[in-house]
PDB file with one MODEL, atoms N, CA, C and O in Angstrom:
MODEL        1
ATOM      1  N   UNK A   1       0.842  -1.178   0.000  1.00  0.00           N
ATOM      2  CA  UNK A   1       0.000   0.000   0.000  1.00  0.00           C
ATOM      3  C   UNK A   1       0.889   1.244   0.000  1.00  0.00           C
ATOM      4  O   UNK A   1       1.866   1.313   0.746  1.00  0.00           O
ATOM      5  N   UNK A   2       0.555   2.210  -0.824  1.00  0.00           N
ATOM      6  CA  UNK A   2       1.316   3.445  -0.917  1.00  0.00           C
ATOM      7  C   UNK A   2       0.906   4.380   0.213  1.00  0.00           C
ATOM      8  O   UNK A   2      -0.289   4.576   0.437  1.00  0.00           O
ATOM      9  N   UNK A   3       1.885   4.974   0.946  1.00  0.00           N
ATOM     10  CA  UNK A   3       1.524   5.905   2.013  1.00  0.00           C
ATOM     11  C   UNK A   3       0.849   7.155   1.451  1.00  0.00           C
ATOM     12  O   UNK A   3       1.203   7.627   0.370  1.00  0.00           O
ATOM     13  N   UNK A   4      -0.104   7.676   2.176  1.00  0.00           N
ATOM     14  CA  UNK A   4      -0.803   8.894   1.774  1.00  0.00           C
ATOM     15  C   UNK A   4       0.045  10.103   2.142  1.00  0.00           C
ATOM     16  O   UNK A   4       0.538  10.209   3.265  1.00  0.00           O
ATOM     17  N   UNK A   5       0.207  11.005   1.198  1.00  0.00           N
ATOM     18  CA  UNK A   5       0.964  12.224   1.460  1.00  0.00           C
ATOM     19  C   UNK A   5       0.101  13.187   2.261  1.00  0.00           C
ATOM     20  O   UNK A   5      -1.109  13.259   2.049  1.00  0.00           O
ATOM     21  N   UNK A   6       0.721  13.937   3.193  1.00  0.00           N
ATOM     22  CA  UNK A   6      -0.070  14.903   3.964  1.00  0.00           C
ATOM     23  C   UNK A   6      -0.584  16.020   3.068  1.00  0.00           C
ATOM     24  O   UNK A   6       0.080  16.421   2.112  1.00  0.00           O
ATOM     25  N   UNK A   7      -1.754  16.509   3.383  1.00  0.00           N
ATOM     26  CA  UNK A   7      -2.325  17.626   2.634  1.00  0.00           C
ATOM     27  C   UNK A   7      -1.773  18.930   3.184  1.00  0.00           C
ATOM     28  O   UNK A   7      -1.633  19.095   4.396  1.00  0.00           O
ATOM     29  N   UNK A   8      -1.461  19.854   2.282  1.00  0.00           N
ATOM     30  CA  UNK A   8      -1.039  21.180   2.720  1.00  0.00           C
ATOM     31  C   UNK A   8      -2.262  21.926   3.199  1.00  0.00           C
ATOM     32  O   UNK A   8      -3.249  22.047   2.473  1.00  0.00           O
ATOM     33  N   UNK A   9      -2.201  22.423   4.409  1.00  0.00           N
ATOM     34  CA  UNK A   9      -3.316  23.150   4.983  1.00  0.00           C
ATOM     35  C   UNK A   9      -3.194  24.633   4.665  1.00  0.00           C
ATOM     36  O   UNK A   9      -4.180  25.290   4.334  1.00  0.00           O
ATOM     37  N   UNK A  10      -1.985  25.149   4.768  1.00  0.00           N
ATOM     38  CA  UNK A  10      -1.811  26.590   4.608  1.00  0.00           C
ATOM     39  C   UNK A  10      -0.356  26.925   4.311  1.00  0.00           C
ATOM     40  O   UNK A  10       0.552  26.299   4.857  1.00  0.00           O
ATOM     41  N   UNK A  11      -0.134  27.907   3.449  1.00  0.00           N
ATOM     42  CA  UNK A  11       1.201  28.446   3.203  1.00  0.00           C
ATOM     43  C   UNK A  11       1.259  29.823   3.856  1.00  0.00           C
ATOM     44  O   UNK A  11       0.378  30.653   3.630  1.00  0.00           O
ATOM     45  N   UNK A  12       2.285  30.069   4.659  1.00  0.00           N
ATOM     46  CA  UNK A  12       2.409  31.334   5.391  1.00  0.00           C
ATOM     47  C   UNK A  12       3.813  31.897   5.238  1.00  0.00           C
ATOM     48  O   UNK A  12       4.761  31.161   4.962  1.00  0.00           O
ATOM     49  N   UNK A  13       3.939  33.204   5.417  1.00  0.00           N
ATOM     50  CA  UNK A  13       5.271  33.800   5.399  1.00  0.00           C
ATOM     51  C   UNK A  13       5.868  33.708   6.806  1.00  0.00           C
ATOM     52  O   UNK A  13       5.207  33.242   7.734  1.00  0.00           O
ATOM     53  N   UNK A  14       7.092  34.143   6.958  1.00  0.00           N
ATOM     54  CA  UNK A  14       7.792  33.994   8.236  1.00  0.00           C
ATOM     55  C   UNK A  14       7.112  34.773   9.362  1.00  0.00           C
ATOM     56  O   UNK A  14       7.004  34.269  10.480  1.00  0.00           O
ATOM     57  N   UNK A  15       6.653  35.990   9.084  1.00  0.00           N
ATOM     58  CA  UNK A  15       5.983  36.780  10.122  1.00  0.00           C
ATOM     59  C   UNK A  15       4.716  36.074  10.601  1.00  0.00           C
ATOM     60  O   UNK A  15       4.436  36.043  11.799  1.00  0.00           O
ATOM     61  N   UNK A  16       3.953  35.510   9.667  1.00  0.00           N
ATOM     62  CA  UNK A  16       2.735  34.788  10.035  1.00  0.00           C
ATOM     63  C   UNK A  16       3.065  33.540  10.851  1.00  0.00           C
ATOM     64  O   UNK A  16       2.370  33.225  11.818  1.00  0.00           O
ATOM     65  N   UNK A  17       4.118  32.833  10.464  1.00  0.00           N
ATOM     66  CA  UNK A  17       4.512  31.633  11.196  1.00  0.00           C
ATOM     67  C   UNK A  17       4.907  31.979  12.632  1.00  0.00           C
ATOM     68  O   UNK A  17       4.525  31.278  13.569  1.00  0.00           O
ATOM     69  N   UNK A  18       5.662  33.045  12.802  1.00  0.00           N
ATOM     70  CA  UNK A  18       6.059  33.461  14.150  1.00  0.00           C
ATOM     71  C   UNK A  18       4.846  33.887  14.978  1.00  0.00           C
ATOM     72  O   UNK A  18       4.778  33.595  16.172  1.00  0.00           O
ATOM     73  N   UNK A  19       3.890  34.576  14.349  1.00  0.00           N
ATOM     74  CA  UNK A  19       2.654  34.955  15.044  1.00  0.00           C
ATOM     75  C   UNK A  19       1.867  33.717  15.473  1.00  0.00           C
ATOM     76  O   UNK A  19       1.364  33.658  16.596  1.00  0.00           O
ATOM     77  N   UNK A  20       1.759  32.736  14.589  1.00  0.00           N
ATOM     78  CA  UNK A  20       1.049  31.501  14.913  1.00  0.00           C
ATOM     79  C   UNK A  20       1.746  30.739  16.035  1.00  0.00           C
ATOM     80  O   UNK A  20       1.093  30.201  16.929  1.00  0.00           O
ATOM     81  N   UNK A  21       3.070  30.698  15.984  1.00  0.00           N
ATOM     82  CA  UNK A  21       3.831  30.012  17.028  1.00  0.00           C
ATOM     83  C   UNK A  21       3.627  30.688  18.381  1.00  0.00           C
ATOM     84  O   UNK A  21       3.470  30.016  19.400  1.00  0.00           O
ATOM     85  N   UNK A  22       3.629  32.021  18.384  1.00  0.00           N
ATOM     86  CA  UNK A  22       3.417  32.756  19.630  1.00  0.00           C
ATOM     87  C   UNK A  22       2.004  32.547  20.154  1.00  0.00           C
ATOM     88  O   UNK A  22       1.807  32.387  21.359  1.00  0.00           O
ATOM     89  N   UNK A  23       1.028  32.547  19.272  1.00  0.00           N
ATOM     90  CA  UNK A  23      -0.358  32.304  19.677  1.00  0.00           C
ATOM     91  C   UNK A  23      -0.520  30.901  20.253  1.00  0.00           C
ATOM     92  O   UNK A  23      -1.240  30.709  21.233  1.00  0.00           O
ATOM     93  N   UNK A  24       0.145  29.930  19.651  1.00  0.00           N
ATOM     94  CA  UNK A  24       0.083  28.551  20.163  1.00  0.00           C
ATOM     95  C   UNK A  24       0.634  28.480  21.581  1.00  0.00           C
ATOM     96  O   UNK A  24       0.071  27.788  22.430  1.00  0.00           O
ATOM     97  N   UNK A  25       1.726  29.187  21.843  1.00  0.00           N
ATOM     98  CA  UNK A  25       2.306  29.212  23.190  1.00  0.00           C
ATOM     99  C   UNK A  25       1.308  29.830  24.173  1.00  0.00           C
ATOM    100  O   UNK A  25       1.128  29.321  25.280  1.00  0.00           O
ATOM    101  N   UNK A  26       0.665  30.921  23.772  1.00  0.00           N
ATOM    102  CA  UNK A  26      -0.293  31.603  24.648  1.00  0.00           C
ATOM    103  C   UNK A  26      -1.466  30.698  25.021  1.00  0.00           C
ATOM    104  O   UNK A  26      -2.054  30.847  26.092  1.00  0.00           O
ATOM    105  N   UNK A  27      -1.805  29.757  24.133  1.00  0.00           N
ATOM    106  CA  UNK A  27      -2.925  28.846  24.380  1.00  0.00           C
ATOM    107  C   UNK A  27      -2.476  27.513  24.964  1.00  0.00           C
ATOM    108  O   UNK A  27      -3.291  26.609  25.151  1.00  0.00           O
ATOM    109  N   UNK A  28      -1.183  27.388  25.251  1.00  0.00           N
ATOM    110  CA  UNK A  28      -0.680  26.195  25.917  1.00  0.00           C
ATOM    111  C   UNK A  28      -0.439  24.989  25.031  1.00  0.00           C
ATOM    112  O   UNK A  28      -0.313  23.871  25.530  1.00  0.00           O
ATOM    113  N   UNK A  29      -0.372  25.198  23.716  1.00  0.00           N
ATOM    114  CA  UNK A  29      -0.080  24.077  22.825  1.00  0.00           C
ATOM    115  C   UNK A  29       1.408  23.746  22.884  1.00  0.00           C
ATOM    116  O   UNK A  29       2.246  24.640  23.009  1.00  0.00           O
ATOM    117  N   UNK A  30       1.724  22.487  22.796  1.00  0.00           N
ATOM    118  CA  UNK A  30       3.111  22.029  22.836  1.00  0.00           C
ATOM    119  C   UNK A  30       3.840  22.475  21.568  1.00  0.00           C
ATOM    120  O   UNK A  30       3.317  22.346  20.461  1.00  0.00           O
ATOM    121  N   UNK A  31       5.038  22.994  21.742  1.00  0.00           N
ATOM    122  CA  UNK A  31       5.856  23.441  20.617  1.00  0.00           C
ATOM    123  C   UNK A  31       7.175  22.676  20.616  1.00  0.00           C
ATOM    124  O   UNK A  31       7.781  22.468  21.667  1.00  0.00           O
ATOM    125  N   UNK A  32       7.612  22.262  19.437  1.00  0.00           N
ATOM    126  CA  UNK A  32       8.907  21.579  19.348  1.00  0.00           C
ATOM    127  C   UNK A  32      10.045  22.548  19.609  1.00  0.00           C
ATOM    128  O   UNK A  32      11.032  22.199  20.257  1.00  0.00           O
ATOM    129  N   UNK A  33       9.907  23.770  19.103  1.00  0.00           N
ATOM    130  CA  UNK A  33      10.974  24.755  19.242  1.00  0.00           C
ATOM    131  C   UNK A  33      10.396  26.059  19.792  1.00  0.00           C
ATOM    132  O   UNK A  33       9.324  26.485  19.363  1.00  0.00           O
ATOM    133  N   UNK A  34      11.089  26.695  20.734  1.00  0.00           N
ATOM    134  CA  UNK A  34      10.602  27.969  21.276  1.00  0.00           C
ATOM    135  C   UNK A  34      10.602  29.073  20.215  1.00  0.00           C
ATOM    136  O   UNK A  34      11.446  29.082  19.319  1.00  0.00           O
ATOM    137  N   UNK A  35       9.657  29.994  20.322  1.00  0.00           N
ATOM    138  CA  UNK A  35       9.551  31.098  19.375  1.00  0.00           C
ATOM    139  C   UNK A  35      10.840  31.913  19.348  1.00  0.00           C
ATOM    140  O   UNK A  35      11.279  32.331  18.277  1.00  0.00           O
ATOM    141  N   UNK A  36      11.448  32.143  20.501  1.00  0.00           N
ATOM    142  CA  UNK A  36      12.704  32.910  20.551  1.00  0.00           C
ATOM    143  C   UNK A  36      13.835  32.218  19.802  1.00  0.00           C
ATOM    144  O   UNK A  36      14.761  32.880  19.334  1.00  0.00           O
ATOM    145  N   UNK A  37      13.773  30.901  19.684  1.00  0.00           N
ATOM    146  CA  UNK A  37      14.777  30.172  18.900  1.00  0.00           C
ATOM    147  C   UNK A  37      14.435  30.248  17.416  1.00  0.00           C
ATOM    148  O   UNK A  37      15.326  30.384  16.577  1.00  0.00           O
ATOM    149  N   UNK A  38      13.148  30.161  17.091  1.00  0.00           N
ATOM    150  CA  UNK A  38      12.729  30.183  15.689  1.00  0.00           C
ATOM    151  C   UNK A  38      13.108  31.484  14.987  1.00  0.00           C
ATOM    152  O   UNK A  38      13.614  31.473  13.864  1.00  0.00           O
ATOM    153  N   UNK A  39      12.857  32.604  15.663  1.00  0.00           N
ATOM    154  CA  UNK A  39      13.015  33.927  15.048  1.00  0.00           C
ATOM    155  C   UNK A  39      14.351  34.095  14.303  1.00  0.00           C
ATOM    156  O   UNK A  39      14.326  34.474  13.133  1.00  0.00           O
ATOM    157  N   UNK A  40      15.499  33.836  14.909  1.00  0.00           N
ATOM    158  CA  UNK A  40      16.758  34.043  14.180  1.00  0.00           C
ATOM    159  C   UNK A  40      17.115  32.902  13.221  1.00  0.00           C
ATOM    160  O   UNK A  40      18.055  33.030  12.437  1.00  0.00           O
ATOM    161  N   UNK A  41      16.383  31.802  13.273  1.00  0.00           N
ATOM    162  CA  UNK A  41      16.725  30.652  12.449  1.00  0.00           C
ATOM    163  C   UNK A  41      15.843  30.489  11.210  1.00  0.00           C
ATOM    164  O   UNK A  41      16.061  29.573  10.417  1.00  0.00           O
ATOM    165  N   UNK A  42      14.858  31.360  11.036  1.00  0.00           N
ATOM    166  CA  UNK A  42      13.989  31.292   9.862  1.00  0.00           C
ATOM    167  C   UNK A  42      14.411  32.336   8.841  1.00  0.00           C
ATOM    168  O   UNK A  42      14.767  33.459   9.198  1.00  0.00           O
ATOM    169  N   UNK A  43      14.370  31.962   7.583  1.00  0.00           N
ATOM    170  CA  UNK A  43      14.659  32.924   6.514  1.00  0.00           C
ATOM    171  C   UNK A  43      13.480  33.888   6.402  1.00  0.00           C
ATOM    172  O   UNK A  43      12.335  33.461   6.255  1.00  0.00           O
ATOM    173  N   UNK A  44      13.760  35.171   6.471  1.00  0.00           N
ATOM    174  CA  UNK A  44      12.703  36.191   6.486  1.00  0.00           C
ATOM    175  C   UNK A  44      11.825  36.142   5.238  1.00  0.00           C
ATOM    176  O   UNK A  44      10.629  36.425   5.317  1.00  0.00           O
ATOM    177  N   UNK A  45      12.394  35.789   4.099  1.00  0.00           N
ATOM    178  CA  UNK A  45      11.655  35.800   2.833  1.00  0.00           C
ATOM    179  C   UNK A  45      11.009  34.458   2.482  1.00  0.00           C
ATOM    180  O   UNK A  45      10.421  34.316   1.409  1.00  0.00           O
ATOM    181  N   UNK A  46      11.112  33.499   3.356  1.00  0.00           N
ATOM    182  CA  UNK A  46      10.643  32.141   3.059  1.00  0.00           C
ATOM    183  C   UNK A  46       9.122  32.004   3.141  1.00  0.00           C
ATOM    184  O   UNK A  46       8.442  32.775   3.818  1.00  0.00           O
ATOM    185  N   UNK A  47       8.615  30.996   2.429  1.00  0.00           N
ATOM    186  CA  UNK A  47       7.234  30.558   2.561  1.00  0.00           C
ATOM    187  C   UNK A  47       7.281  29.243   3.314  1.00  0.00           C
ATOM    188  O   UNK A  47       8.063  28.354   2.980  1.00  0.00           O
ATOM    189  N   UNK A  48       6.442  29.123   4.331  1.00  0.00           N
ATOM    190  CA  UNK A  48       6.413  27.930   5.171  1.00  0.00           C
ATOM    191  C   UNK A  48       5.079  27.232   4.956  1.00  0.00           C
ATOM    192  O   UNK A  48       4.033  27.880   4.933  1.00  0.00           O
ATOM    193  N   UNK A  49       5.111  25.925   4.802  1.00  0.00           N
ATOM    194  CA  UNK A  49       3.910  25.156   4.513  1.00  0.00           C
ATOM    195  C   UNK A  49       3.488  24.387   5.755  1.00  0.00           C
ATOM    196  O   UNK A  49       4.232  23.551   6.267  1.00  0.00           O
ATOM    197  N   UNK A  50       2.287  24.680   6.228  1.00  0.00           N
ATOM    198  CA  UNK A  50       1.737  24.014   7.415  1.00  0.00           C
ATOM    199  C   UNK A  50       0.859  22.874   6.947  1.00  0.00           C
ATOM    200  O   UNK A  50       0.038  23.032   6.045  1.00  0.00           O
ATOM    201  N   UNK A  51       1.044  21.720   7.575  1.00  0.00           N
ATOM    202  CA  UNK A  51       0.233  20.555   7.217  1.00  0.00           C
ATOM    203  C   UNK A  51      -0.232  19.835   8.454  1.00  0.00           C
ATOM    204  O   UNK A  51       0.295  20.040   9.548  1.00  0.00           O
ATOM    205  N   UNK A  52      -1.203  19.006   8.277  1.00  0.00           N
ATOM    206  CA  UNK A  52      -1.723  18.214   9.393  1.00  0.00           C
ATOM    207  C   UNK A  52      -0.688  17.158   9.787  1.00  0.00           C
ATOM    208  O   UNK A  52       0.024  16.621   8.938  1.00  0.00           O
ATOM    209  N   UNK A  53      -0.617  16.875  11.068  1.00  0.00           N
ATOM    210  CA  UNK A  53       0.276  15.826  11.545  1.00  0.00           C
ATOM    211  C   UNK A  53      -0.277  14.468  11.135  1.00  0.00           C
ATOM    212  O   UNK A  53      -1.483  14.236  11.218  1.00  0.00           O
ATOM    213  N   UNK A  54       0.599  13.571  10.693  1.00  0.00           N
ATOM    214  CA  UNK A  54       0.110  12.238  10.310  1.00  0.00           C
ATOM    215  C   UNK A  54      -0.407  11.481  11.537  1.00  0.00           C
ATOM    216  O   UNK A  54       0.159  11.596  12.624  1.00  0.00           O
ATOM    217  N   UNK A  55      -1.444  10.736  11.367  1.00  0.00           N
ATOM    218  CA  UNK A  55      -2.016   9.931  12.441  1.00  0.00           C
ATOM    219  C   UNK A  55      -1.434   8.525  12.376  1.00  0.00           C
ATOM    220  O   UNK A  55      -1.239   7.975  11.293  1.00  0.00           O
ATOM    221  N   UNK A  56      -1.162   7.958  13.526  1.00  0.00           N
ATOM    222  CA  UNK A  56      -0.608   6.589  13.568  1.00  0.00           C
ATOM    223  C   UNK A  56      -1.714   5.577  13.408  1.00  0.00           C
ATOM    224  O   UNK A  56      -1.456   4.373  13.417  1.00  0.00           O
TER     225      UNK A  56
ENDMDL
END
């Protein structure tokens, strides 16, 4: 059986991604990386693709 590829939910720019990450922290969602770490490690001009997490 061929694995199903995740669907792209949303494409966001770096500022939007940082805003979403900060909002997630404010609501108590678990984050892999802290927002303060993300900020200097993301390319400012990049597009980031958010997708649903695969279910086991």
